[in-house]
Amino acid sequence: MTGQNAATPLTDTPSVAAEEPTGPSRSAVDAALRAILRDVLALDEDQVAGFDGDTGLFGHLPELDSMAVAGVLTEMEDRLDIVIDDEDVDGEMLETYGGLLAFAEAKSVTS
Amino acid sequence: MLGFDQARELRLLVIAPLFDEANKFRRQTLEIMRRLDAEGIDSFLPDLPGCNESSTPLTEQSLATWRSAAMAAAKHIRATHCFAIRSGCWLAPPAVPGWLYAPAKPKQVLRGMVRARTLAAREAGREETAETLMAEARIAGIELSGWQLGHKLVRELEAGEFAPAETHILIEQAVISGAPLWLRAEPDEDAAQADALAGVVANGMLGA
């Protein structure tokens, strides 16, 4: 019975797809954001792959100084095709990987 | 002007990125030029007016003055081809065939520099906004990341949409693969990427 229930959502793809008609998928934004942090901060692949929602960024990663923040935000605009305004940038957005990802996803959907 | 000159037939004008990417990509630029030298290609890296050892002030420069300087350099070295990198692509002379490596967007380069300044100001406890800085910069110019930009250059960057000339071939970073070196805080080099880039240019020039 559990097997049957588990299989049901997988076959029900049309409604799942219809729930997220706009913006790139969560995993696409996630992958792009990890690549940006890897490229700008010169982190290795394994370290970036190990980031979770609670991983500390600004104030926790020594590589992420204010020049690097500017680089990360500019690359996010370029690769995610979004616009980031001055007032978007605050401590909460940059504090954790989860915070930055949530911000990137919200911007990707609205832009 | 830095160059590998043995009066060979194939002569390449190299146009470095502007501003801080010039420093970050300098080592890699030379790595590419050394490889081309080994392939029998002369290459030249000019200092643009207002940059490096140039005696003219940066504030007087604009994309227009840099474009004519790049054209003059091409004539001076009798360039058969050109290879431009990132923001250097904006200056590549359309009359000289060549390659554009990962062209930058003028507006984005300016936004990035303004953002670095507002973030640094915020860290120092001063409040500066991009909007007020830009309003001032359009009239009086502005200092961004240590670069003193004239108002004309600011306006050009702000309005600039870059469109490659038909004579130039794009090389995207995805083709070269690996992390873009111009994003790094410190200048670095990457042998595999230098091999790939020099390979594209050398094949194009030698095959022509």
PDB file of C-alpha atoms in Angstrom:
ATOM      1  CA  MET A   1       0.000   0.000   0.000  1.00  0.00           C
ATOM      2  CA  THR A   2       2.820   2.384   0.837  1.00  0.00           C
ATOM      3  CA  GLY A   3       4.462   1.451  -2.438  1.00  0.00           C
ATOM      4  CA  GLN A   4       1.350   2.410  -4.345  1.00  0.00           C
ATOM      5  CA  ASN A   5       1.048   5.743  -2.518  1.00  0.00           C
ATOM      6  CA  ALA A   6       4.666   6.560  -3.107  1.00  0.00           C
ATOM      7  CA  ALA A   7       4.303   5.853  -6.803  1.00  0.00           C
ATOM      8  CA  THR A   8       1.259   8.083  -7.273  1.00  0.00           C
ATOM      9  CA  PRO A   9       2.936  11.514  -7.232  1.00  0.00           C
ATOM     10  CA  LEU A  10       5.572  10.365  -9.698  1.00  0.00           C
ATOM     11  CA  THR A  11       2.972   9.543 -12.316  1.00  0.00           C
ATOM     12  CA  ASP A  12       1.127  12.777 -11.648  1.00  0.00           C
ATOM     13  CA  THR A  13       3.671  15.020 -13.373  1.00  0.00           C
ATOM     14  CA  PRO A  14       1.305  17.384 -15.226  1.00  0.00           C
ATOM     15  CA  SER A  15      -0.069  18.951 -12.034  1.00  0.00           C
ATOM     16  CA  VAL A  16       3.401  19.157 -10.446  1.00  0.00           C
ATOM     17  CA  ALA A  17       4.722  20.973 -13.490  1.00  0.00           C
ATOM     18  CA  ALA A  18       1.732  23.302 -13.503  1.00  0.00           C
ATOM     19  CA  GLU A  19       2.417  24.377  -9.918  1.00  0.00           C
ATOM     20  CA  GLU A  20       5.748  25.952 -10.907  1.00  0.00           C
ATOM     21  CA  PRO A  21       5.198  27.442 -14.319  1.00  0.00           C
ATOM     22  CA  THR A  22       7.545  30.417 -13.868  1.00  0.00           C
ATOM     23  CA  GLY A  23      11.225  30.801 -13.174  1.00  0.00           C
ATOM     24  CA  PRO A  24      14.004  28.267 -13.287  1.00  0.00           C
ATOM     25  CA  SER A  25      13.727  25.180 -11.116  1.00  0.00           C
ATOM     26  CA  ARG A  26      14.954  25.193  -7.547  1.00  0.00           C
ATOM     27  CA  SER A  27      17.803  22.875  -8.403  1.00  0.00           C
ATOM     28  CA  ALA A  28      18.933  25.067 -11.306  1.00  0.00           C
ATOM     29  CA  VAL A  29      19.192  28.140  -9.065  1.00  0.00           C
ATOM     30  CA  ASP A  30      20.881  26.047  -6.365  1.00  0.00           C
ATOM     31  CA  ALA A  31      23.458  24.683  -8.816  1.00  0.00           C
ATOM     32  CA  ALA A  32      24.143  28.139 -10.282  1.00  0.00           C
ATOM     33  CA  LEU A  33      24.572  29.671  -6.841  1.00  0.00           C
ATOM     34  CA  ARG A  34      27.024  26.989  -5.709  1.00  0.00           C
ATOM     35  CA  ALA A  35      29.019  27.463  -8.919  1.00  0.00           C
ATOM     36  CA  ILE A  36      29.155  31.234  -8.338  1.00  0.00           C
ATOM     37  CA  LEU A  37      30.436  30.822  -4.770  1.00  0.00           C
ATOM     38  CA  ARG A  38      32.982  28.276  -5.976  1.00  0.00           C
ATOM     39  CA  ASP A  39      34.209  30.505  -8.811  1.00  0.00           C
ATOM     40  CA  VAL A  40      34.313  33.843  -6.972  1.00  0.00           C
ATOM     41  CA  LEU A  41      35.668  32.591  -3.647  1.00  0.00           C
ATOM     42  CA  ALA A  42      38.005  29.973  -5.160  1.00  0.00           C
ATOM     43  CA  LEU A  43      36.504  27.266  -2.955  1.00  0.00           C
ATOM     44  CA  ASP A  44      36.857  23.650  -3.906  1.00  0.00           C
ATOM     45  CA  GLU A  45      34.020  21.617  -5.331  1.00  0.00           C
ATOM     46  CA  ASP A  46      33.608  19.400  -2.252  1.00  0.00           C
ATOM     47  CA  GLN A  47      33.377  22.310   0.156  1.00  0.00           C
ATOM     48  CA  VAL A  48      30.672  23.991  -1.910  1.00  0.00           C
ATOM     49  CA  ALA A  49      28.792  20.726  -2.441  1.00  0.00           C
ATOM     50  CA  GLY A  50      28.699  20.339   1.342  1.00  0.00           C
ATOM     51  CA  PHE A  51      26.900  23.668   1.914  1.00  0.00           C
ATOM     52  CA  ASP A  52      23.462  23.317   3.494  1.00  0.00           C
ATOM     53  CA  GLY A  53      20.847  25.881   4.438  1.00  0.00           C
ATOM     54  CA  ASP A  54      22.597  26.684   7.731  1.00  0.00           C
ATOM     55  CA  THR A  55      26.125  27.033   6.354  1.00  0.00           C
ATOM     56  CA  GLY A  56      27.407  30.450   7.391  1.00  0.00           C
ATOM     57  CA  LEU A  57      28.554  32.797   4.613  1.00  0.00           C
ATOM     58  CA  PHE A  58      29.285  36.483   5.356  1.00  0.00           C
ATOM     59  CA  GLY A  59      31.248  36.696   8.591  1.00  0.00           C
ATOM     60  CA  HIS A  60      31.919  32.941   8.511  1.00  0.00           C
ATOM     61  CA  LEU A  61      33.856  32.384   5.281  1.00  0.00           C
ATOM     62  CA  PRO A  62      37.145  34.333   5.389  1.00  0.00           C
ATOM     63  CA  GLU A  63      37.114  34.499   1.566  1.00  0.00           C
ATOM     64  CA  LEU A  64      33.859  36.462   1.570  1.00  0.00           C
ATOM     65  CA  ASP A  65      34.930  40.078   2.179  1.00  0.00           C
ATOM     66  CA  SER A  66      32.989  43.047   0.845  1.00  0.00           C
ATOM     67  CA  MET A  67      34.795  42.981  -2.524  1.00  0.00           C
ATOM     68  CA  ALA A  68      33.902  39.320  -2.878  1.00  0.00           C
ATOM     69  CA  VAL A  69      30.285  40.063  -1.922  1.00  0.00           C
ATOM     70  CA  ALA A  70      30.171  42.567  -4.770  1.00  0.00           C
ATOM     71  CA  GLY A  71      31.564  39.896  -7.082  1.00  0.00           C
ATOM     72  CA  VAL A  72      29.052  37.286  -5.941  1.00  0.00           C
ATOM     73  CA  LEU A  73      26.104  39.654  -6.398  1.00  0.00           C
ATOM     74  CA  THR A  74      27.274  40.758  -9.845  1.00  0.00           C
ATOM     75  CA  GLU A  75      27.685  37.152 -10.970  1.00  0.00           C
ATOM     76  CA  MET A  76      24.243  36.319  -9.578  1.00  0.00           C
ATOM     77  CA  GLU A  77      22.757  39.110 -11.696  1.00  0.00           C
ATOM     78  CA  ASP A  78      24.567  37.832 -14.762  1.00  0.00           C
ATOM     79  CA  ARG A  79      24.043  34.084 -14.441  1.00  0.00           C
ATOM     80  CA  LEU A  80      20.528  34.144 -12.957  1.00  0.00           C
ATOM     81  CA  ASP A  81      19.401  37.103 -15.079  1.00  0.00           C
ATOM     82  CA  ILE A  82      18.102  39.048 -12.076  1.00  0.00           C
ATOM     83  CA  VAL A  83      18.563  42.593 -10.750  1.00  0.00           C
ATOM     84  CA  ILE A  84      19.713  43.070  -7.165  1.00  0.00           C
ATOM     85  CA  ASP A  85      19.094  46.490  -5.625  1.00  0.00           C
ATOM     86  CA  ASP A  86      21.052  48.131  -2.798  1.00  0.00           C
ATOM     87  CA  GLU A  87      18.168  47.685  -0.399  1.00  0.00           C
ATOM     88  CA  ASP A  88      17.987  43.938  -1.112  1.00  0.00           C
ATOM     89  CA  VAL A  89      21.434  43.472   0.362  1.00  0.00           C
ATOM     90  CA  ASP A  90      21.334  42.951   4.100  1.00  0.00           C
ATOM     91  CA  GLY A  91      22.928  40.771   6.750  1.00  0.00           C
ATOM     92  CA  GLU A  92      20.132  38.226   6.722  1.00  0.00           C
ATOM     93  CA  MET A  93      20.379  37.610   2.983  1.00  0.00           C
ATOM     94  CA  LEU A  94      24.121  36.998   3.195  1.00  0.00           C
ATOM     95  CA  GLU A  95      24.309  35.243   6.534  1.00  0.00           C
ATOM     96  CA  THR A  96      23.656  31.668   5.445  1.00  0.00           C
ATOM     97  CA  TYR A  97      23.608  29.672   2.245  1.00  0.00           C
ATOM     98  CA  GLY A  98      19.906  29.002   2.829  1.00  0.00           C
ATOM     99  CA  GLY A  99      19.196  32.739   3.096  1.00  0.00           C
ATOM    100  CA  LEU A 100      21.062  33.529  -0.106  1.00  0.00           C
ATOM    101  CA  LEU A 101      19.384  30.671  -1.962  1.00  0.00           C
ATOM    102  CA  ALA A 102      15.911  31.753  -0.831  1.00  0.00           C
ATOM    103  CA  PHE A 103      16.678  35.286  -2.007  1.00  0.00           C
ATOM    104  CA  ALA A 104      17.999  34.055  -5.377  1.00  0.00           C
ATOM    105  CA  GLU A 105      14.949  31.855  -5.905  1.00  0.00           C
ATOM    106  CA  ALA A 106      12.504  34.626  -5.061  1.00  0.00           C
ATOM    107  CA  LYS A 107      14.273  37.000  -7.467  1.00  0.00           C
ATOM    108  CA  SER A 108      14.445  34.383 -10.223  1.00  0.00           C
ATOM    109  CA  VAL A 109      10.701  33.846 -10.114  1.00  0.00           C
ATOM    110  CA  THR A 110       9.739  37.531 -10.066  1.00  0.00           C
ATOM    111  CA  SER A 111      12.184  38.790 -12.695  1.00  0.00           C
TER     112      SER A 111
ATOM    113  CA  MET B   1      53.786  47.778 -24.671  1.00  0.00           C
ATOM    114  CA  LEU B   2      54.738  44.253 -23.763  1.00  0.00           C
ATOM    115  CA  GLY B   3      55.283  41.891 -26.650  1.00  0.00           C
ATOM    116  CA  PHE B   4      56.837  38.820 -28.166  1.00  0.00           C
ATOM    117  CA  ASP B   5      58.218  40.214 -31.392  1.00  0.00           C
ATOM    118  CA  GLN B   6      60.354  38.254 -33.817  1.00  0.00           C
ATOM    119  CA  ALA B   7      59.034  40.041 -36.893  1.00  0.00           C
ATOM    120  CA  ARG B   8      56.933  37.010 -37.744  1.00  0.00           C
ATOM    121  CA  GLU B   9      54.104  37.043 -40.237  1.00  0.00           C
ATOM    122  CA  LEU B  10      51.294  36.312 -37.797  1.00  0.00           C
ATOM    123  CA  ARG B  11      50.925  39.237 -35.409  1.00  0.00           C
ATOM    124  CA  LEU B  12      48.332  39.377 -32.667  1.00  0.00           C
ATOM    125  CA  LEU B  13      47.051  42.419 -30.802  1.00  0.00           C
ATOM    126  CA  VAL B  14      46.002  41.386 -27.280  1.00  0.00           C
ATOM    127  CA  ILE B  15      43.510  43.654 -25.528  1.00  0.00           C
ATOM    128  CA  ALA B  16      43.397  43.075 -21.773  1.00  0.00           C
ATOM    129  CA  PRO B  17      40.298  43.625 -19.642  1.00  0.00           C
ATOM    130  CA  LEU B  18      39.792  47.054 -18.082  1.00  0.00           C
ATOM    131  CA  PHE B  19      39.995  47.927 -14.373  1.00  0.00           C
ATOM    132  CA  ASP B  20      40.639  45.263 -11.755  1.00  0.00           C
ATOM    133  CA  GLU B  21      40.099  42.349 -14.124  1.00  0.00           C
ATOM    134  CA  ALA B  22      43.245  43.536 -15.931  1.00  0.00           C
ATOM    135  CA  ASN B  23      45.253  42.706 -12.810  1.00  0.00           C
ATOM    136  CA  LYS B  24      43.442  39.491 -12.044  1.00  0.00           C
ATOM    137  CA  PHE B  25      43.922  38.215 -15.585  1.00  0.00           C
ATOM    138  CA  ARG B  26      47.448  39.563 -16.191  1.00  0.00           C
ATOM    139  CA  ARG B  27      49.346  36.369 -15.370  1.00  0.00           C
ATOM    140  CA  GLN B  28      46.971  34.296 -17.475  1.00  0.00           C
ATOM    141  CA  THR B  29      47.240  36.767 -20.364  1.00  0.00           C
ATOM    142  CA  LEU B  30      51.013  36.293 -20.394  1.00  0.00           C
ATOM    143  CA  GLU B  31      50.627  32.515 -20.152  1.00  0.00           C
ATOM    144  CA  ILE B  32      48.524  32.643 -23.326  1.00  0.00           C
ATOM    145  CA  MET B  33      51.029  34.921 -25.077  1.00  0.00           C
ATOM    146  CA  ARG B  34      53.944  32.582 -24.206  1.00  0.00           C
ATOM    147  CA  ARG B  35      52.081  29.667 -25.720  1.00  0.00           C
ATOM    148  CA  LEU B  36      51.368  31.632 -28.897  1.00  0.00           C
ATOM    149  CA  ASP B  37      55.044  32.600 -29.085  1.00  0.00           C
ATOM    150  CA  ALA B  38      55.917  28.899 -29.026  1.00  0.00           C
ATOM    151  CA  GLU B  39      53.476  28.383 -31.900  1.00  0.00           C
ATOM    152  CA  GLY B  40      55.295  30.966 -34.004  1.00  0.00           C
ATOM    153  CA  ILE B  41      52.931  33.876 -33.412  1.00  0.00           C
ATOM    154  CA  ASP B  42      54.036  37.372 -32.373  1.00  0.00           C
ATOM    155  CA  SER B  43      51.767  38.991 -29.804  1.00  0.00           C
ATOM    156  CA  PHE B  44      51.564  42.431 -28.234  1.00  0.00           C
ATOM    157  CA  LEU B  45      49.843  43.744 -25.116  1.00  0.00           C
ATOM    158  CA  PRO B  46      49.565  47.537 -25.238  1.00  0.00           C
ATOM    159  CA  ASP B  47      48.954  49.820 -22.263  1.00  0.00           C
ATOM    160  CA  LEU B  48      45.819  51.784 -23.013  1.00  0.00           C
ATOM    161  CA  PRO B  49      45.860  55.566 -22.384  1.00  0.00           C
ATOM    162  CA  GLY B  50      45.342  56.261 -18.682  1.00  0.00           C
ATOM    163  CA  CYS B  51      46.305  52.700 -17.687  1.00  0.00           C
ATOM    164  CA  ASN B  52      49.527  51.224 -16.291  1.00  0.00           C
ATOM    165  CA  GLU B  53      52.565  53.195 -17.507  1.00  0.00           C
ATOM    166  CA  SER B  54      50.577  55.597 -19.675  1.00  0.00           C
ATOM    167  CA  SER B  55      51.354  59.257 -19.018  1.00  0.00           C
ATOM    168  CA  THR B  56      47.837  60.537 -19.733  1.00  0.00           C
ATOM    169  CA  PRO B  57      45.261  60.755 -16.926  1.00  0.00           C
ATOM    170  CA  LEU B  58      42.576  58.089 -16.635  1.00  0.00           C
ATOM    171  CA  THR B  59      39.893  60.733 -16.072  1.00  0.00           C
ATOM    172  CA  GLU B  60      40.281  61.911 -19.679  1.00  0.00           C
ATOM    173  CA  GLN B  61      39.653  58.465 -21.130  1.00  0.00           C
ATOM    174  CA  SER B  62      36.476  57.093 -22.610  1.00  0.00           C
ATOM    175  CA  LEU B  63      35.570  54.014 -24.591  1.00  0.00           C
ATOM    176  CA  ALA B  64      36.005  56.169 -27.679  1.00  0.00           C
ATOM    177  CA  THR B  65      39.598  57.191 -26.834  1.00  0.00           C
ATOM    178  CA  TRP B  66      40.445  53.585 -25.946  1.00  0.00           C
ATOM    179  CA  ARG B  67      38.932  52.290 -29.187  1.00  0.00           C
ATOM    180  CA  SER B  68      41.025  54.642 -31.263  1.00  0.00           C
ATOM    181  CA  ALA B  69      44.088  53.752 -29.185  1.00  0.00           C
ATOM    182  CA  ALA B  70      43.460  50.050 -29.827  1.00  0.00           C
ATOM    183  CA  MET B  71      43.128  50.749 -33.552  1.00  0.00           C
ATOM    184  CA  ALA B  72      46.363  52.793 -33.510  1.00  0.00           C
ATOM    185  CA  ALA B  73      48.130  49.966 -31.669  1.00  0.00           C
ATOM    186  CA  ALA B  74      46.889  47.465 -34.255  1.00  0.00           C
ATOM    187  CA  LYS B  75      48.357  49.601 -37.049  1.00  0.00           C
ATOM    188  CA  HIS B  76      51.597  50.196 -35.157  1.00  0.00           C
ATOM    189  CA  ILE B  77      52.304  46.513 -34.646  1.00  0.00           C
ATOM    190  CA  ARG B  78      50.840  45.592 -38.060  1.00  0.00           C
ATOM    191  CA  ALA B  79      48.390  43.236 -36.409  1.00  0.00           C
ATOM    192  CA  THR B  80      46.969  40.479 -38.565  1.00  0.00           C
ATOM    193  CA  HIS B  81      44.554  39.408 -35.812  1.00  0.00           C
ATOM    194  CA  CYS B  82      43.305  40.502 -32.413  1.00  0.00           C
ATOM    195  CA  PHE B  83      42.411  38.702 -29.190  1.00  0.00           C
ATOM    196  CA  ALA B  84      40.357  40.653 -26.649  1.00  0.00           C
ATOM    197  CA  ILE B  85      39.427  39.596 -23.139  1.00  0.00           C
ATOM    198  CA  ARG B  86      36.285  40.484 -21.120  1.00  0.00           C
ATOM    199  CA  SER B  87      35.810  44.278 -21.138  1.00  0.00           C
ATOM    200  CA  GLY B  88      38.717  44.519 -23.605  1.00  0.00           C
ATOM    201  CA  CYS B  89      36.262  43.088 -26.164  1.00  0.00           C
ATOM    202  CA  TRP B  90      34.483  46.462 -26.285  1.00  0.00           C
ATOM    203  CA  LEU B  91      37.638  47.957 -27.787  1.00  0.00           C
ATOM    204  CA  ALA B  92      38.545  45.317 -30.384  1.00  0.00           C
ATOM    205  CA  PRO B  93      38.991  47.007 -33.796  1.00  0.00           C
ATOM    206  CA  PRO B  94      36.335  45.647 -36.196  1.00  0.00           C
ATOM    207  CA  ALA B  95      38.823  46.046 -39.067  1.00  0.00           C
ATOM    208  CA  VAL B  96      41.103  43.413 -37.517  1.00  0.00           C
ATOM    209  CA  PRO B  97      39.728  39.866 -37.456  1.00  0.00           C
ATOM    210  CA  GLY B  98      40.019  37.972 -34.215  1.00  0.00           C
ATOM    211  CA  TRP B  99      38.518  36.507 -31.075  1.00  0.00           C
ATOM    212  CA  LEU B 100      36.535  37.864 -28.152  1.00  0.00           C
ATOM    213  CA  TYR B 101      36.922  35.912 -24.936  1.00  0.00           C
ATOM    214  CA  ALA B 102      33.913  36.015 -22.569  1.00  0.00           C
ATOM    215  CA  PRO B 103      32.852  39.614 -23.333  1.00  0.00           C
ATOM    216  CA  ALA B 104      31.638  41.547 -20.300  1.00  0.00           C
ATOM    217  CA  LYS B 105      28.559  43.773 -20.274  1.00  0.00           C
ATOM    218  CA  PRO B 106      29.420  47.456 -19.798  1.00  0.00           C
ATOM    219  CA  LYS B 107      26.467  48.172 -17.514  1.00  0.00           C
ATOM    220  CA  GLN B 108      27.300  45.200 -15.340  1.00  0.00           C
ATOM    221  CA  VAL B 109      30.944  46.143 -14.958  1.00  0.00           C
ATOM    222  CA  LEU B 110      29.879  49.594 -13.765  1.00  0.00           C
ATOM    223  CA  ARG B 111      27.243  48.150 -11.409  1.00  0.00           C
ATOM    224  CA  GLY B 112      29.815  45.808  -9.921  1.00  0.00           C
ATOM    225  CA  MET B 113      32.238  48.651  -9.215  1.00  0.00           C
ATOM    226  CA  VAL B 114      29.536  50.884  -7.744  1.00  0.00           C
ATOM    227  CA  ARG B 115      28.341  48.002  -5.591  1.00  0.00           C
ATOM    228  CA  ALA B 116      31.849  47.336  -4.256  1.00  0.00           C
ATOM    229  CA  ARG B 117      31.993  50.986  -3.210  1.00  0.00           C
ATOM    230  CA  THR B 118      28.567  51.085  -1.517  1.00  0.00           C
ATOM    231  CA  LEU B 119      29.300  47.830   0.337  1.00  0.00           C
ATOM    232  CA  ALA B 120      32.682  49.138   1.521  1.00  0.00           C
ATOM    233  CA  ALA B 121      31.023  52.385   2.650  1.00  0.00           C
ATOM    234  CA  ARG B 122      28.388  50.467   4.550  1.00  0.00           C
ATOM    235  CA  GLU B 123      31.070  48.424   6.306  1.00  0.00           C
ATOM    236  CA  ALA B 124      32.783  51.661   7.291  1.00  0.00           C
ATOM    237  CA  GLY B 125      29.498  52.969   8.709  1.00  0.00           C
ATOM    238  CA  ARG B 126      28.779  55.454   5.907  1.00  0.00           C
ATOM    239  CA  GLU B 127      25.591  55.242   3.924  1.00  0.00           C
ATOM    240  CA  GLU B 128      26.066  55.674   0.167  1.00  0.00           C
ATOM    241  CA  THR B 129      23.497  54.601  -2.365  1.00  0.00           C
ATOM    242  CA  ALA B 130      24.142  53.574  -5.948  1.00  0.00           C
ATOM    243  CA  GLU B 131      21.513  56.058  -7.074  1.00  0.00           C
ATOM    244  CA  THR B 132      23.098  59.156  -5.510  1.00  0.00           C
ATOM    245  CA  LEU B 133      26.606  58.058  -6.508  1.00  0.00           C
ATOM    246  CA  MET B 134      25.526  57.600 -10.117  1.00  0.00           C
ATOM    247  CA  ALA B 135      23.727  60.949 -10.238  1.00  0.00           C
ATOM    248  CA  GLU B 136      26.975  62.641  -9.190  1.00  0.00           C
ATOM    249  CA  ALA B 137      29.148  60.407 -11.384  1.00  0.00           C
ATOM    250  CA  ARG B 138      27.264  61.283 -14.591  1.00  0.00           C
ATOM    251  CA  ILE B 139      28.266  64.920 -14.106  1.00  0.00           C
ATOM    252  CA  ALA B 140      31.549  64.945 -12.222  1.00  0.00           C
ATOM    253  CA  GLY B 141      32.942  61.417 -12.670  1.00  0.00           C
ATOM    254  CA  ILE B 142      33.635  59.117  -9.746  1.00  0.00           C
ATOM    255  CA  GLU B 143      36.321  57.111  -7.991  1.00  0.00           C
ATOM    256  CA  LEU B 144      35.455  53.414  -7.939  1.00  0.00           C
ATOM    257  CA  SER B 145      37.767  50.768  -6.492  1.00  0.00           C
ATOM    258  CA  GLY B 146      40.665  53.177  -6.902  1.00  0.00           C
ATOM    259  CA  TRP B 147      39.878  54.002 -10.532  1.00  0.00           C
ATOM    260  CA  GLN B 148      39.140  57.652 -11.251  1.00  0.00           C
ATOM    261  CA  LEU B 149      36.520  57.480 -13.996  1.00  0.00           C
ATOM    262  CA  GLY B 150      35.578  60.541 -16.010  1.00  0.00           C
ATOM    263  CA  HIS B 151      31.900  61.412 -16.482  1.00  0.00           C
ATOM    264  CA  LYS B 152      32.024  60.560 -20.168  1.00  0.00           C
ATOM    265  CA  LEU B 153      33.247  57.034 -19.456  1.00  0.00           C
ATOM    266  CA  VAL B 154      30.611  56.615 -16.731  1.00  0.00           C
ATOM    267  CA  ARG B 155      27.874  57.546 -19.210  1.00  0.00           C
ATOM    268  CA  GLU B 156      29.260  55.268 -21.888  1.00  0.00           C
ATOM    269  CA  LEU B 157      29.388  52.320 -19.510  1.00  0.00           C
ATOM    270  CA  GLU B 158      25.902  53.013 -18.211  1.00  0.00           C
ATOM    271  CA  ALA B 159      24.388  53.231 -21.691  1.00  0.00           C
ATOM    272  CA  GLY B 160      26.614  50.653 -23.318  1.00  0.00           C
ATOM    273  CA  GLU B 161      25.249  47.543 -24.906  1.00  0.00           C
ATOM    274  CA  PHE B 162      28.048  45.519 -26.353  1.00  0.00           C
ATOM    275  CA  ALA B 163      27.539  43.944 -29.771  1.00  0.00           C
ATOM    276  CA  PRO B 164      30.412  41.995 -31.322  1.00  0.00           C
ATOM    277  CA  ALA B 165      31.563  42.884 -34.818  1.00  0.00           C
ATOM    278  CA  GLU B 166      31.051  40.311 -37.577  1.00  0.00           C
ATOM    279  CA  THR B 167      34.800  40.001 -37.983  1.00  0.00           C
ATOM    280  CA  HIS B 168      35.171  38.644 -34.445  1.00  0.00           C
ATOM    281  CA  ILE B 169      34.526  35.142 -33.124  1.00  0.00           C
ATOM    282  CA  LEU B 170      33.196  34.640 -29.592  1.00  0.00           C
ATOM    283  CA  ILE B 171      34.911  32.255 -27.183  1.00  0.00           C
ATOM    284  CA  GLU B 172      32.653  31.570 -24.217  1.00  0.00           C
ATOM    285  CA  GLN B 173      34.042  30.371 -20.899  1.00  0.00           C
ATOM    286  CA  ALA B 174      31.899  27.216 -21.153  1.00  0.00           C
ATOM    287  CA  VAL B 175      34.031  26.128 -24.126  1.00  0.00           C
ATOM    288  CA  ILE B 176      37.273  26.695 -22.232  1.00  0.00           C
ATOM    289  CA  SER B 177      35.809  25.173 -19.040  1.00  0.00           C
ATOM    290  CA  GLY B 178      37.126  25.686 -15.532  1.00  0.00           C
ATOM    291  CA  ALA B 179      36.532  28.593 -13.157  1.00  0.00           C
ATOM    292  CA  PRO B 180      36.835  32.091 -14.674  1.00  0.00           C
ATOM    293  CA  LEU B 181      40.117  33.535 -13.358  1.00  0.00           C
ATOM    294  CA  TRP B 182      38.953  37.159 -13.537  1.00  0.00           C
ATOM    295  CA  LEU B 183      36.535  36.543 -10.669  1.00  0.00           C
ATOM    296  CA  ARG B 184      39.251  35.581  -8.208  1.00  0.00           C
ATOM    297  CA  ALA B 185      40.507  37.964  -5.554  1.00  0.00           C
ATOM    298  CA  GLU B 186      44.139  37.206  -6.406  1.00  0.00           C
ATOM    299  CA  PRO B 187      45.773  36.915  -9.820  1.00  0.00           C
ATOM    300  CA  ASP B 188      46.188  33.286 -10.749  1.00  0.00           C
ATOM    301  CA  GLU B 189      47.020  31.161 -13.761  1.00  0.00           C
ATOM    302  CA  ASP B 190      45.544  27.976 -15.132  1.00  0.00           C
ATOM    303  CA  ALA B 191      47.615  25.929 -17.548  1.00  0.00           C
ATOM    304  CA  ALA B 192      44.696  23.942 -18.972  1.00  0.00           C
ATOM    305  CA  GLN B 193      42.664  27.076 -19.692  1.00  0.00           C
ATOM    306  CA  ALA B 194      45.695  28.846 -21.190  1.00  0.00           C
ATOM    307  CA  ASP B 195      46.303  25.805 -23.444  1.00  0.00           C
ATOM    308  CA  ALA B 196      42.684  25.836 -24.573  1.00  0.00           C
ATOM    309  CA  LEU B 197      42.588  29.571 -25.301  1.00  0.00           C
ATOM    310  CA  ALA B 198      45.959  29.654 -27.049  1.00  0.00           C
ATOM    311  CA  GLY B 199      44.841  26.583 -29.011  1.00  0.00           C
ATOM    312  CA  VAL B 200      41.718  28.305 -30.352  1.00  0.00           C
ATOM    313  CA  VAL B 201      43.642  31.414 -31.372  1.00  0.00           C
ATOM    314  CA  ALA B 202      46.670  29.576 -32.793  1.00  0.00           C
ATOM    315  CA  ASN B 203      44.520  27.165 -34.806  1.00  0.00           C
ATOM    316  CA  GLY B 204      42.568  30.081 -36.216  1.00  0.00           C
ATOM    317  CA  MET B 205      45.674  32.054 -37.138  1.00  0.00           C
ATOM    318  CA  LEU B 206      47.777  29.189 -38.463  1.00  0.00           C
ATOM    319  CA  GLY B 207      44.878  27.706 -40.383  1.00  0.00           C
ATOM    320  CA  ALA B 208      44.044  31.015 -42.056  1.00  0.00           C
TER     321      ALA B 208
END
